[in-house]
Amino acid sequence: MSADVLSQAIDPASDRAVYKQIADHLRAAIAQGRLGAGDQLPSEAQMMTHYGVARMTARNALRLLQDEGLITAEHGRGVYVRARPPVRRLASDRFAQRHRKEGKAAFDIEAEQHGATPQVDMLTVSEAIPPAEVADRLKISDNSPVVVRSRRYLLDGKPVETAISFLPADLARGTPITDPNPGPGGIYARLEEQGHTLERFTEEVSARMPTPEEARRLALPPGVPVFRLVRTAYDIDGRAVEVCDTIMAADAYVLAYDLPAH
Amino acid sequence: MSADVLSQAIDPASDRAVYKQIADHLRAAIAQGRLGAGDQLPSEAQMMTHYGVARMTARNALRLLQDEGLITAEHGRGVYVRARPPVRRLASDRFAQRHRKEGKAAFDIEAEQHGATPQVDMLTVSEAIPPAEVADRLKISDNSPVVVRSRRYLLDGKPVETAISFLPADLARGTPITDPNPGPGGIYARLEEQGHTLERFTEEVSARMPTPEEARRLALPPGVPVFRLVRTAYDIDGRAVEVCDTIMAADAYVLAYDLPAH
DNA sequence: GAGTGGTCTAGACCACCAC
DNA sequence: TGGTGGTCTAGACCACTCT
């Protein structure tokens, strides 16, 4: 860490809490580049002596910055300015038919674009009654069975996304869609082979803090929200043939969409 | 609060930290609906006696849930299960020409759809040299001036979104675009009157935790991320005529997009 | 005034990491 | 082995809200 990070003084008589003032100093140091990605912050002990505060006061300042996603603490090593992961851009044409025709699934395209090795794990296929939210989107009754494909995607061994797909059982049963590996082009290619040529998708994007379970599955540090993408695929008959619920680390993605001005 | 929320026991010998176990209990109570939106949680004093822990241990449990966006603490009142704000759905046709032709700006359409009263404040118009990110998208040189329109949008008096628009100065100077109130249909209608008929937009969506400044301007409680939307407008000549950088509370919006399957 | 959460102190023991 | 962050205790004083 650079020496001047701790040089500023604290005003204990100020209305602003001491830990917030310390956080302000450190935040400014990061914003101005005096502390760059990967740099180590002063240790808690150093902050105690330099600012003349108790340990909890120093820790509260660090917690604030951690919640803002600016720093990460590593047990036994120190506290570091968070290195932003390389941002992957998801273009709105990533489900275009031309990719399927080339035998590539959407995630493989993404991996290829970033020169990374794609991988899938925690894959399960089952049959179940869908959540009401899913049944609504598929326009099926609440007690119609669906085929459920759940999996986690990794790039270069690091988890980046979990996804769970729901397809009407009458449409997927007895097809390669129920195989763990559905073959080239993914399940969309199989759907088209079954006569369900795809016409359009809708994608609903929301963002929130992860559940502890999601944070675990995506190896998320504190202070990083997740995107939730709910994609519905429609065939040329206007039938909803799949709903896919995806959770992604929000700091690793930018979602790009094209909007016509009509 | 219901009495049974505190009934479960803590295992101090467990590997899992006591405050995490307490957080697990409370999280489960919320997930199962035993604690509903707006319900008050046990006070810190109650948690200390019931669980037999120090105050900081109880507070750490609450902090965890606050960071997950599940609860909010109100000084002097208590801690409550967060009531989710009504979610507004932003459709991908919200910048369609037909709306401008009716003299309506996109935000007014949104307000109308939700039966809310739209309002704009903190509005400033100025001229400046744009950030490199903006100059890139406008395909202008780094030192070309732009007209900058900054404002905050409110629904029923509550702030929901801040936006800052950048337009090439040679295109906006001397037009109503530099007026605080640009007139019916907003600046897009004025651009079209100047001969820049709009053809398409691109929208880049990211999400992160807010800066303290953003949290203040949007009155965000802890544990709520923000969406950042960077929209670029293109006219029928393919020229980028505006870049708009928008920050929104992520818990109040779902962004809906249509994707062709090609 | 009683009860709530917000801030701060001064200590303790532990788990993890690097040397 | 020494330094780091993680957890926990037992107190204190304060600001805010409600009655």
Coordinates of C-alpha atoms (C1' of nucleotides) in Angstrom, one line a residue:
Chain A
M1 CA 0.0 0.0 0.0
S2 CA 1.2 3.6 -0.5
A3 CA 2.1 5.5 2.6
D4 CA -0.1 8.5 2.0
V5 CA -3.3 6.5 2.1
L6 CA -3.3 6.9 5.8
S7 CA -2.1 10.5 6.0
Q8 CA -5.5 12.2 6.3
A9 CA -6.9 13.2 9.6
I10 CA -10.1 12.2 11.3
D11 CA -12.4 14.6 13.0
P12 CA -13.9 12.8 16.0
A13 CA -16.2 15.8 16.6
S14 CA -17.7 15.6 13.2
D15 CA -21.3 14.6 12.8
R16 CA -20.2 11.9 10.3
A17 CA -19.3 8.7 12.0
V18 CA -15.5 8.0 12.3
Y19 CA -15.7 4.7 10.4
K20 CA -17.5 6.5 7.6
Q21 CA -14.8 9.2 7.5
I22 CA -12.2 6.4 7.3
A23 CA -14.2 4.7 4.5
D24 CA -14.4 8.0 2.7
H25 CA -10.6 8.4 2.8
L26 CA -10.0 4.9 1.5
R27 CA -12.7 5.1 -1.1
A28 CA -11.2 8.3 -2.4
A29 CA -7.8 6.7 -2.6
I30 CA -9.3 3.9 -4.7
A31 CA -11.2 6.3 -6.9
Q32 CA -8.1 8.4 -7.5
G33 CA -6.0 5.4 -8.3
R34 CA -3.7 5.9 -5.4
L35 CA -4.8 2.4 -4.5
G36 CA -5.1 0.3 -7.7
A37 CA -6.7 -3.1 -8.4
G38 CA -4.9 -5.8 -6.4
D39 CA -3.2 -3.3 -4.0
Q40 CA -3.2 -4.2 -0.4
L41 CA -5.0 -1.9 2.0
P42 CA -3.5 -1.0 5.5
S43 CA -4.1 -3.8 7.9
E44 CA -6.6 -3.4 10.7
A45 CA -3.7 -3.0 13.2
Q46 CA -2.2 -0.2 11.1
M47 CA -5.5 1.6 10.8
M48 CA -5.9 1.4 14.6
T49 CA -2.6 3.0 15.3
H50 CA -2.7 5.6 12.5
Y51 CA -6.3 6.7 13.1
G52 CA -6.2 6.1 16.8
V53 CA -9.4 4.0 16.8
A54 CA -10.6 0.7 18.1
R55 CA -10.5 -2.4 15.9
M56 CA -14.2 -2.5 15.3
T57 CA -14.2 1.0 14.0
A58 CA -11.5 0.1 11.5
R59 CA -13.4 -3.0 10.6
N60 CA -16.7 -1.1 10.1
A61 CA -14.9 1.1 7.6
L62 CA -13.7 -1.9 5.7
R63 CA -17.1 -3.6 5.8
L64 CA -18.6 -0.5 4.2
L65 CA -16.2 -0.7 1.3
Q66 CA -16.7 -4.4 1.0
D67 CA -20.5 -4.0 0.7
E68 CA -19.9 -1.5 -2.1
G69 CA -17.9 -4.1 -3.9
L70 CA -14.7 -2.2 -3.8
I71 CA -12.5 -4.5 -1.7
T72 CA -12.2 -8.1 -0.7
A73 CA -10.7 -9.4 2.6
E74 CA -8.6 -12.5 2.5
H75 CA -8.3 -14.4 5.7
G76 CA -4.7 -14.5 6.9
R77 CA -3.4 -12.4 4.0
G78 CA -4.9 -8.9 4.0
V79 CA -7.5 -6.7 2.4
Y80 CA -7.2 -5.9 -1.2
V81 CA -8.7 -3.6 -3.8
R82 CA -10.9 -5.8 -5.8
A83 CA -9.7 -6.7 -9.3
R84 CA -12.7 -6.4 -11.6
P85 CA -13.1 -9.6 -13.6
P86 CA -12.9 -9.2 -17.4
V87 CA -16.4 -8.2 -18.5
R88 CA -18.1 -10.5 -21.0
R89 CA -20.5 -8.8 -23.4
L90 CA -23.6 -10.9 -24.2
A91 CA -25.0 -9.7 -27.6
S92 CA -28.6 -10.0 -28.4
D93 CA -28.0 -12.3 -31.3
R94 CA -26.4 -15.0 -29.2
F95 CA -29.4 -17.3 -29.8
A96 CA -29.5 -16.7 -33.6
Q97 CA -30.2 -19.8 -35.7
R98 CA -27.0 -19.5 -37.7
H99 CA -25.1 -20.5 -34.6
R100 CA -27.2 -23.6 -34.1
K101 CA -26.8 -24.5 -37.7
E102 CA -23.1 -24.6 -37.1
G103 CA -23.7 -27.0 -34.3
K104 CA -22.8 -24.5 -31.6
A105 CA -24.7 -23.8 -28.4
A106 CA -24.9 -20.3 -27.2
F107 CA -22.5 -20.8 -24.3
D108 CA -19.9 -22.3 -26.6
I109 CA -20.1 -19.3 -28.8
E110 CA -19.5 -17.1 -25.7
A111 CA -16.5 -19.2 -24.6
E112 CA -15.0 -19.1 -28.1
Q113 CA -15.4 -15.3 -28.3
H114 CA -13.4 -14.9 -25.1
G115 CA -10.9 -17.6 -25.8
A116 CA -11.9 -19.6 -22.8
T117 CA -12.7 -23.3 -22.3
P118 CA -16.4 -24.0 -21.7
Q119 CA -17.5 -26.6 -19.3
V120 CA -20.8 -27.8 -17.7
D121 CA -21.2 -29.4 -14.4
M122 CA -23.9 -30.1 -11.8
L123 CA -26.1 -31.2 -14.6
T124 CA -29.4 -32.8 -13.8
V125 CA -32.5 -33.7 -15.9
S126 CA -35.8 -34.5 -14.3
E127 CA -39.5 -34.2 -14.6
A128 CA -41.5 -32.0 -12.3
I129 CA -44.5 -29.7 -11.8
P130 CA -43.3 -26.2 -12.6
P131 CA -43.5 -23.2 -10.4
A132 CA -46.6 -21.0 -11.2
E133 CA -44.3 -18.3 -12.7
V134 CA -43.0 -20.8 -15.2
A135 CA -46.4 -22.4 -16.0
D136 CA -47.7 -18.9 -16.8
R137 CA -45.0 -18.2 -19.3
L138 CA -45.3 -21.6 -20.9
K139 CA -49.1 -21.1 -21.0
I140 CA -49.7 -24.5 -19.5
S141 CA -51.8 -25.5 -16.6
D142 CA -50.3 -25.4 -13.1
N143 CA -50.1 -29.2 -12.8
S144 CA -48.8 -30.1 -16.3
P145 CA -45.4 -31.8 -16.0
V146 CA -42.3 -30.2 -17.5
V147 CA -38.9 -31.5 -18.2
V148 CA -36.3 -29.7 -16.1
R149 CA -32.7 -29.3 -17.1
S150 CA -30.5 -27.7 -14.4
R151 CA -26.8 -27.0 -14.9
R152 CA -23.9 -24.8 -14.1
Y153 CA -21.6 -23.3 -16.7
L154 CA -17.9 -22.7 -16.2
L155 CA -15.2 -20.8 -18.2
D156 CA -11.6 -22.0 -17.6
G157 CA -12.9 -23.9 -14.6
K158 CA -14.5 -20.9 -12.9
P159 CA -18.3 -20.9 -12.5
V160 CA -20.0 -18.0 -14.2
E161 CA -23.6 -18.9 -14.6
T162 CA -26.3 -21.3 -13.4
A163 CA -29.3 -22.1 -15.5
I164 CA -32.5 -24.1 -15.2
S165 CA -34.7 -24.8 -18.2
F166 CA -38.3 -25.9 -18.3
L167 CA -39.9 -27.5 -21.3
P168 CA -43.4 -28.9 -21.6
A169 CA -43.1 -32.6 -21.0
D170 CA -45.2 -33.6 -24.0
L171 CA -42.7 -31.8 -26.2
A172 CA -39.4 -33.0 -24.7
R173 CA -40.2 -36.5 -23.4
G174 CA -38.5 -39.3 -25.4
T175 CA -36.3 -36.8 -27.3
P176 CA -32.5 -36.1 -26.9
I177 CA -33.6 -33.1 -24.9
T178 CA -33.8 -35.4 -21.9
D179 CA -30.3 -36.6 -22.4
P180 CA -27.6 -35.0 -20.2
N181 CA -25.8 -34.1 -23.5
P182 CA -28.4 -33.1 -26.0
G183 CA -25.9 -33.0 -28.9
P184 CA -24.6 -30.3 -31.3
G185 CA -26.4 -26.9 -31.2
G186 CA -28.0 -27.7 -27.8
I187 CA -31.6 -28.2 -27.0
Y188 CA -32.7 -25.4 -29.3
A189 CA -31.3 -27.4 -32.3
R190 CA -33.2 -30.4 -31.1
L191 CA -36.4 -28.5 -30.7
E192 CA -36.1 -27.3 -34.3
E193 CA -35.5 -30.9 -35.4
Q194 CA -38.7 -31.8 -33.7
G195 CA -40.5 -29.2 -35.9
H196 CA -40.5 -26.4 -33.4
T197 CA -38.6 -23.8 -35.5
L198 CA -37.8 -20.9 -33.2
E199 CA -39.1 -17.5 -34.1
R200 CA -38.3 -15.2 -31.1
F201 CA -37.2 -15.0 -27.5
T202 CA -38.2 -12.7 -24.8
E203 CA -35.7 -11.9 -22.0
E204 CA -36.6 -10.4 -18.7
V205 CA -33.7 -9.0 -16.8
S206 CA -33.6 -8.3 -13.1
A207 CA -30.8 -7.8 -10.5
R208 CA -30.5 -8.4 -6.8
M209 CA -28.1 -9.6 -4.1
P210 CA -27.5 -13.3 -4.3
T211 CA -28.9 -15.8 -1.9
P212 CA -26.1 -17.6 0.2
E213 CA -26.7 -20.6 -2.0
E214 CA -26.2 -18.6 -5.2
A215 CA -23.1 -17.0 -3.8
R216 CA -21.7 -20.4 -3.1
R217 CA -22.5 -21.9 -6.5
L218 CA -21.0 -18.9 -8.3
A219 CA -18.1 -18.4 -5.9
L220 CA -19.2 -14.8 -5.5
P221 CA -17.3 -12.3 -3.3
P222 CA -19.4 -10.0 -1.0
G223 CA -20.8 -6.9 -2.6
V224 CA -21.4 -8.4 -6.0
P225 CA -25.1 -8.6 -7.2
V226 CA -26.5 -11.2 -9.6
F227 CA -28.4 -10.8 -12.8
R228 CA -31.5 -13.0 -13.2
L229 CA -32.5 -13.6 -16.8
V230 CA -35.7 -15.3 -17.6
R231 CA -35.8 -16.2 -21.2
T232 CA -38.9 -17.6 -23.0
A233 CA -38.5 -19.2 -26.4
Y234 CA -41.4 -19.2 -28.9
D235 CA -41.7 -21.3 -32.0
I236 CA -43.1 -20.0 -35.4
D237 CA -46.6 -21.2 -34.2
G238 CA -46.3 -18.7 -31.3
R239 CA -46.1 -21.5 -28.8
A240 CA -43.8 -21.0 -25.8
V241 CA -41.5 -24.0 -25.9
E242 CA -39.0 -23.3 -23.2
V243 CA -38.4 -21.1 -20.2
C244 CA -34.9 -20.7 -19.0
D245 CA -34.0 -19.1 -15.7
T246 CA -30.4 -18.0 -15.5
I247 CA -28.3 -16.5 -12.6
M248 CA -25.1 -14.7 -13.5
A249 CA -22.5 -12.8 -11.6
A250 CA -23.3 -9.2 -12.4
D251 CA -19.8 -7.9 -12.3
A252 CA -18.7 -10.2 -15.1
Y253 CA -21.3 -9.3 -17.7
V254 CA -22.7 -6.5 -19.8
L255 CA -26.0 -7.4 -21.6
A256 CA -26.4 -5.7 -25.0
Y257 CA -29.7 -5.4 -26.7
D258 CA -30.9 -3.8 -29.9
L259 CA -34.1 -1.9 -29.9
P260 CA -35.8 -0.8 -33.1
A261 CA -37.2 2.8 -33.1
H262 CA -40.2 1.7 -35.1
Chain B
M1 CA -43.0 -10.7 15.4
S2 CA -44.2 -14.2 15.9
A3 CA -43.0 -16.0 19.0
D4 CA -41.6 -19.1 17.3
V5 CA -39.0 -17.1 15.3
L6 CA -36.7 -17.3 18.2
S7 CA -37.5 -20.8 19.3
Q8 CA -34.7 -22.6 17.5
A9 CA -31.4 -23.4 19.3
I10 CA -27.9 -22.4 18.4
D11 CA -25.0 -24.8 18.4
P12 CA -22.0 -22.9 19.8
A13 CA -19.7 -25.9 19.1
S14 CA -20.7 -25.9 15.4
D15 CA -18.1 -24.9 12.7
R16 CA -20.6 -22.4 11.5
A17 CA -20.3 -19.0 13.2
V18 CA -23.1 -18.3 15.7
Y19 CA -24.2 -15.1 14.0
K20 CA -24.5 -17.1 10.7
Q21 CA -26.7 -19.7 12.4
I22 CA -28.9 -16.9 13.8
A23 CA -29.1 -15.3 10.3
D24 CA -30.0 -18.8 8.9
H25 CA -32.9 -19.0 11.3
L26 CA -34.2 -15.6 10.5
R27 CA -33.7 -16.1 6.8
A28 CA -35.7 -19.3 6.9
A29 CA -38.4 -17.6 8.8
I30 CA -38.7 -15.0 6.1
A31 CA -38.5 -17.5 3.3
Q32 CA -41.2 -19.6 4.8
G33 CA -43.4 -16.6 5.4
R34 CA -43.4 -16.9 9.2
L35 CA -42.1 -13.3 8.9
G36 CA -43.8 -11.4 6.2
A37 CA -43.1 -8.1 4.5
G38 CA -43.3 -5.3 7.0
D39 CA -43.1 -7.6 10.0
Q40 CA -40.8 -6.5 12.8
L41 CA -37.9 -8.8 13.8
P42 CA -36.9 -9.5 17.4
S43 CA -35.0 -6.5 18.8
E44 CA -31.3 -6.8 19.4
A45 CA -32.0 -7.0 23.2
Q46 CA -34.4 -9.9 22.6
M47 CA -32.0 -11.7 20.5
M48 CA -29.3 -11.4 23.1
T49 CA -31.4 -12.9 25.8
H50 CA -33.0 -15.6 23.7
Y51 CA -29.9 -16.8 22.0
G52 CA -27.6 -16.0 24.9
V53 CA -25.1 -14.0 22.8
A54 CA -23.5 -10.6 22.9
R55 CA -25.0 -7.7 21.1
M56 CA -22.4 -7.6 18.3
T57 CA -23.2 -11.2 17.5
A58 CA -26.9 -10.4 17.1
R59 CA -26.0 -7.3 15.1
N60 CA -23.7 -9.3 12.8
A61 CA -26.6 -11.7 12.0
L62 CA -28.8 -8.7 11.2
R63 CA -26.1 -7.1 9.1
L64 CA -25.9 -10.3 7.0
L65 CA -29.6 -10.2 6.2
Q66 CA -29.4 -6.5 5.5
D67 CA -26.6 -7.0 3.0
E68 CA -28.8 -9.6 1.3
G69 CA -31.5 -7.0 0.9
L70 CA -34.0 -9.0 3.1
I71 CA -34.4 -6.5 6.0
T72 CA -34.1 -2.8 6.8
A73 CA -33.2 -1.3 10.2
E74 CA -35.0 1.8 11.3
H75 CA -33.2 3.8 13.9
G76 CA -35.2 4.0 17.1
R77 CA -38.0 1.9 15.7
G78 CA -36.9 -1.6 15.0
V79 CA -35.8 -4.0 12.2
Y80 CA -38.3 -5.0 9.6
V81 CA -38.7 -7.4 6.8
R82 CA -38.2 -5.3 3.7
A83 CA -41.3 -4.6 1.7
R84 CA -40.5 -5.1 -2.0
P85 CA -41.5 -2.1 -4.0
P86 CA -43.9 -2.7 -6.8
V87 CA -41.9 -3.8 -9.8
R88 CA -42.2 -1.7 -12.9
R89 CA -41.7 -3.5 -16.2
L90 CA -39.8 -1.6 -18.9
A91 CA -40.7 -2.9 -22.3
S92 CA -38.3 -2.8 -25.2
D93 CA -40.8 -0.7 -27.3
R94 CA -40.7 2.2 -24.8
F95 CA -38.8 4.4 -27.2
A96 CA -41.0 3.6 -30.2
Q97 CA -41.8 6.5 -32.5
R98 CA -45.5 6.1 -32.1
H99 CA -45.2 7.4 -28.5
R100 CA -43.3 10.5 -29.5
K101 CA -45.8 11.2 -32.2
E102 CA -48.4 11.4 -29.4
G103 CA -46.2 13.9 -27.7
K104 CA -45.2 11.6 -24.9
A105 CA -41.7 11.1 -23.6
A106 CA -40.7 7.6 -22.5
F107 CA -40.9 8.3 -18.8
D108 CA -44.4 9.8 -19.0
I109 CA -45.5 6.6 -20.7
E110 CA -44.1 4.6 -17.9
A111 CA -45.7 6.8 -15.3
E112 CA -49.1 6.5 -17.1
Q113 CA -48.8 2.7 -17.2
H114 CA -48.4 2.6 -13.5
G115 CA -51.0 5.3 -12.7
A116 CA -48.3 7.4 -11.0
T117 CA -47.4 11.1 -11.3
P118 CA -44.2 11.7 -13.1
Q119 CA -41.8 14.5 -12.1
V120 CA -38.3 15.7 -13.0
D121 CA -35.9 17.5 -10.7
M122 CA -32.2 18.3 -10.3
L123 CA -32.3 19.1 -14.0
T124 CA -29.2 20.8 -15.5
V125 CA -28.1 21.5 -19.1
S126 CA -24.6 22.3 -19.9
E127 CA -21.8 21.9 -22.4
A128 CA -18.7 19.9 -21.7
I129 CA -16.0 17.5 -23.1
P130 CA -17.5 14.0 -22.8
P131 CA -15.9 11.1 -21.0
A132 CA -13.9 8.8 -23.4
E133 CA -16.5 6.1 -23.1
V134 CA -19.2 8.5 -24.4
A135 CA -17.0 10.0 -27.2
D136 CA -16.4 6.4 -28.4
R137 CA -20.0 5.6 -28.6
L138 CA -20.8 8.9 -30.3
K139 CA -17.9 8.3 -32.7
I140 CA -16.6 11.8 -32.1
S141 CA -13.1 12.9 -31.1
D142 CA -12.2 13.0 -27.4
N143 CA -12.2 16.8 -27.3
S144 CA -15.4 17.6 -29.2
P145 CA -17.9 19.3 -27.0
V146 CA -21.3 17.8 -26.2
V147 CA -24.5 19.1 -24.7
V148 CA -25.1 17.4 -21.4
R149 CA -28.6 17.0 -19.9
S150 CA -28.6 15.7 -16.4
R151 CA -31.8 15.0 -14.4
R152 CA -33.6 12.9 -11.8
Y153 CA -37.0 11.3 -12.4
L154 CA -39.6 10.7 -9.7
L155 CA -42.8 8.8 -9.5
D156 CA -45.3 10.1 -6.9
G157 CA -42.6 12.1 -5.4
K158 CA -40.2 9.2 -4.9
P159 CA -36.9 9.2 -6.9
V160 CA -36.6 6.2 -9.2
E161 CA -34.0 7.0 -11.8
T162 CA -31.2 9.4 -12.7
A163 CA -30.1 10.0 -16.2
I164 CA -27.5 11.9 -18.0
S165 CA -27.6 12.4 -21.8
F166 CA -24.8 13.5 -24.1
L167 CA -25.5 14.9 -27.6
P168 CA -22.9 16.2 -30.1
A169 CA -22.9 19.9 -29.6
D170 CA -23.1 20.7 -33.3
L171 CA -26.3 18.8 -33.4
A172 CA -28.0 20.2 -30.2
R173 CA -26.7 23.7 -29.9
G174 CA -29.4 26.4 -30.6
T175 CA -32.2 23.9 -30.5
P176 CA -34.9 23.3 -27.9
I177 CA -32.7 20.3 -26.8
T178 CA -30.7 22.8 -24.7
D179 CA -33.9 24.0 -23.0
P180 CA -34.6 22.6 -19.5
N181 CA -38.0 21.6 -20.9
P182 CA -37.5 20.4 -24.5
G183 CA -41.3 20.1 -25.2
P184 CA -43.7 17.3 -26.1
G185 CA -42.2 14.0 -26.9
G186 CA -38.9 14.9 -25.3
I187 CA -35.5 15.4 -26.9
Y188 CA -36.1 12.4 -29.3
A189 CA -39.0 14.3 -30.9
R190 CA -36.8 17.4 -31.2
L191 CA -34.0 15.4 -32.8
E192 CA -36.5 14.0 -35.4
E193 CA -37.7 17.5 -36.1
Q194 CA -34.1 18.5 -36.8
G195 CA -34.0 15.8 -39.5
H196 CA -32.5 13.1 -37.4
T197 CA -35.2 10.4 -37.8
L198 CA -34.3 7.7 -35.3
E199 CA -33.8 4.2 -36.5
R200 CA -32.6 2.1 -33.6
F201 CA -31.1 2.1 -30.1
T202 CA -28.6 -0.1 -28.4
E203 CA -28.9 -0.6 -24.7
E204 CA -26.1 -2.0 -22.6
V205 CA -27.2 -3.3 -19.2
S206 CA -25.0 -3.7 -16.2
A207 CA -25.6 -4.0 -12.5
R208 CA -23.5 -3.2 -9.4
M209 CA -23.8 -1.9 -5.9
P210 CA -24.5 1.9 -5.8
T211 CA -21.9 4.5 -4.9
P212 CA -22.9 6.4 -1.7
E213 CA -23.8 9.3 -3.9
E214 CA -26.2 7.2 -6.0
A215 CA -27.7 5.6 -2.9
R216 CA -28.4 9.1 -1.6
R217 CA -29.9 10.4 -4.9
L218 CA -32.1 7.4 -5.3
A219 CA -32.9 7.0 -1.5
L220 CA -31.7 3.4 -1.7
P221 CA -31.8 1.2 1.4
P222 CA -28.7 -1.1 2.0
G223 CA -28.6 -4.3 0.0
V224 CA -30.2 -3.0 -3.2
P225 CA -28.1 -2.9 -6.3
V226 CA -28.6 -0.5 -9.2
F227 CA -29.0 -1.1 -12.9
R228 CA -26.9 1.0 -15.2
L229 CA -28.3 1.4 -18.7
V230 CA -26.2 3.0 -21.4
R231 CA -28.4 3.7 -24.4
T232 CA -27.1 4.9 -27.7
A233 CA -29.6 6.3 -30.3
Y234 CA -28.8 6.1 -34.0
D235 CA -30.6 8.0 -36.8
I236 CA -31.4 6.6 -40.2
D237 CA -28.0 7.7 -41.5
G238 CA -26.4 5.4 -38.9
R239 CA -25.1 8.4 -36.9
A240 CA -25.0 8.1 -33.2
V241 CA -26.9 11.1 -32.0
E242 CA -27.3 10.6 -28.3
V243 CA -25.8 8.5 -25.4
C244 CA -27.9 8.3 -22.3
D245 CA -26.5 6.9 -19.0
T246 CA -29.2 5.8 -16.6
I247 CA -29.0 4.6 -13.0
M248 CA -32.1 2.8 -11.6
A249 CA -32.9 1.0 -8.3
A250 CA -32.7 -2.6 -9.4
D251 CA -35.4 -3.8 -7.0
A252 CA -38.0 -1.6 -8.7
Y253 CA -37.5 -2.7 -12.3
V254 CA -37.6 -5.7 -14.7
L255 CA -36.2 -5.0 -18.1
A256 CA -38.0 -6.8 -20.9
Y257 CA -36.4 -7.3 -24.3
D258 CA -37.4 -9.1 -27.5
L259 CA -34.8 -11.1 -29.4
P260 CA -35.4 -12.4 -32.9
A261 CA -34.3 -16.0 -33.5
H262 CA -33.2 -15.1 -37.0
Chain C
dG1 C1' -39.0 7.8 30.0
dA2 C1' -38.5 3.5 27.9
dG3 C1' -37.1 1.0 24.1
dT4 C1' -34.8 0.9 19.8
dG5 C1' -30.8 0.9 16.7
dG6 C1' -25.9 3.5 15.8
dT7 C1' -21.3 4.1 17.3
dC8 C1' -17.2 3.1 19.8
dT9 C1' -14.0 1.0 23.1
dA10 C1' -10.8 -2.7 25.0
dG11 C1' -10.0 -6.8 25.3
dA12 C1' -9.9 -12.2 24.1
dC13 C1' -9.3 -16.4 21.3
dC14 C1' -9.2 -18.5 16.9
dA15 C1' -8.1 -19.9 11.9
dC16 C1' -5.5 -19.0 8.1
dC17 C1' -1.3 -17.6 5.6
dA18 C1' 3.5 -16.7 4.6
dC19 C1' 8.1 -17.1 5.9
Chain D
dT1 C1' 6.4 -17.8 14.3
dG2 C1' 4.3 -13.5 13.6
dG3 C1' 0.9 -11.0 11.1
dT4 C1' -3.5 -11.2 9.1
dG5 C1' -8.5 -11.2 9.2
dG6 C1' -12.9 -13.8 11.7
dT7 C1' -15.6 -14.3 15.7
dC8 C1' -17.2 -13.1 20.2
dT9 C1' -17.7 -10.7 24.7
dA10 C1' -19.1 -6.9 28.0
dG11 C1' -19.5 -2.9 28.5
dA12 C1' -20.4 2.5 27.4
dC13 C1' -22.7 6.6 25.4
dC14 C1' -25.6 8.4 21.9
dA15 C1' -29.6 9.6 18.6
dC16 C1' -34.0 8.5 17.3
dT17 C1' -39.0 7.2 18.0
dC18 C1' -43.0 6.5 20.4
dT19 C1' -46.1 7.3 24.2

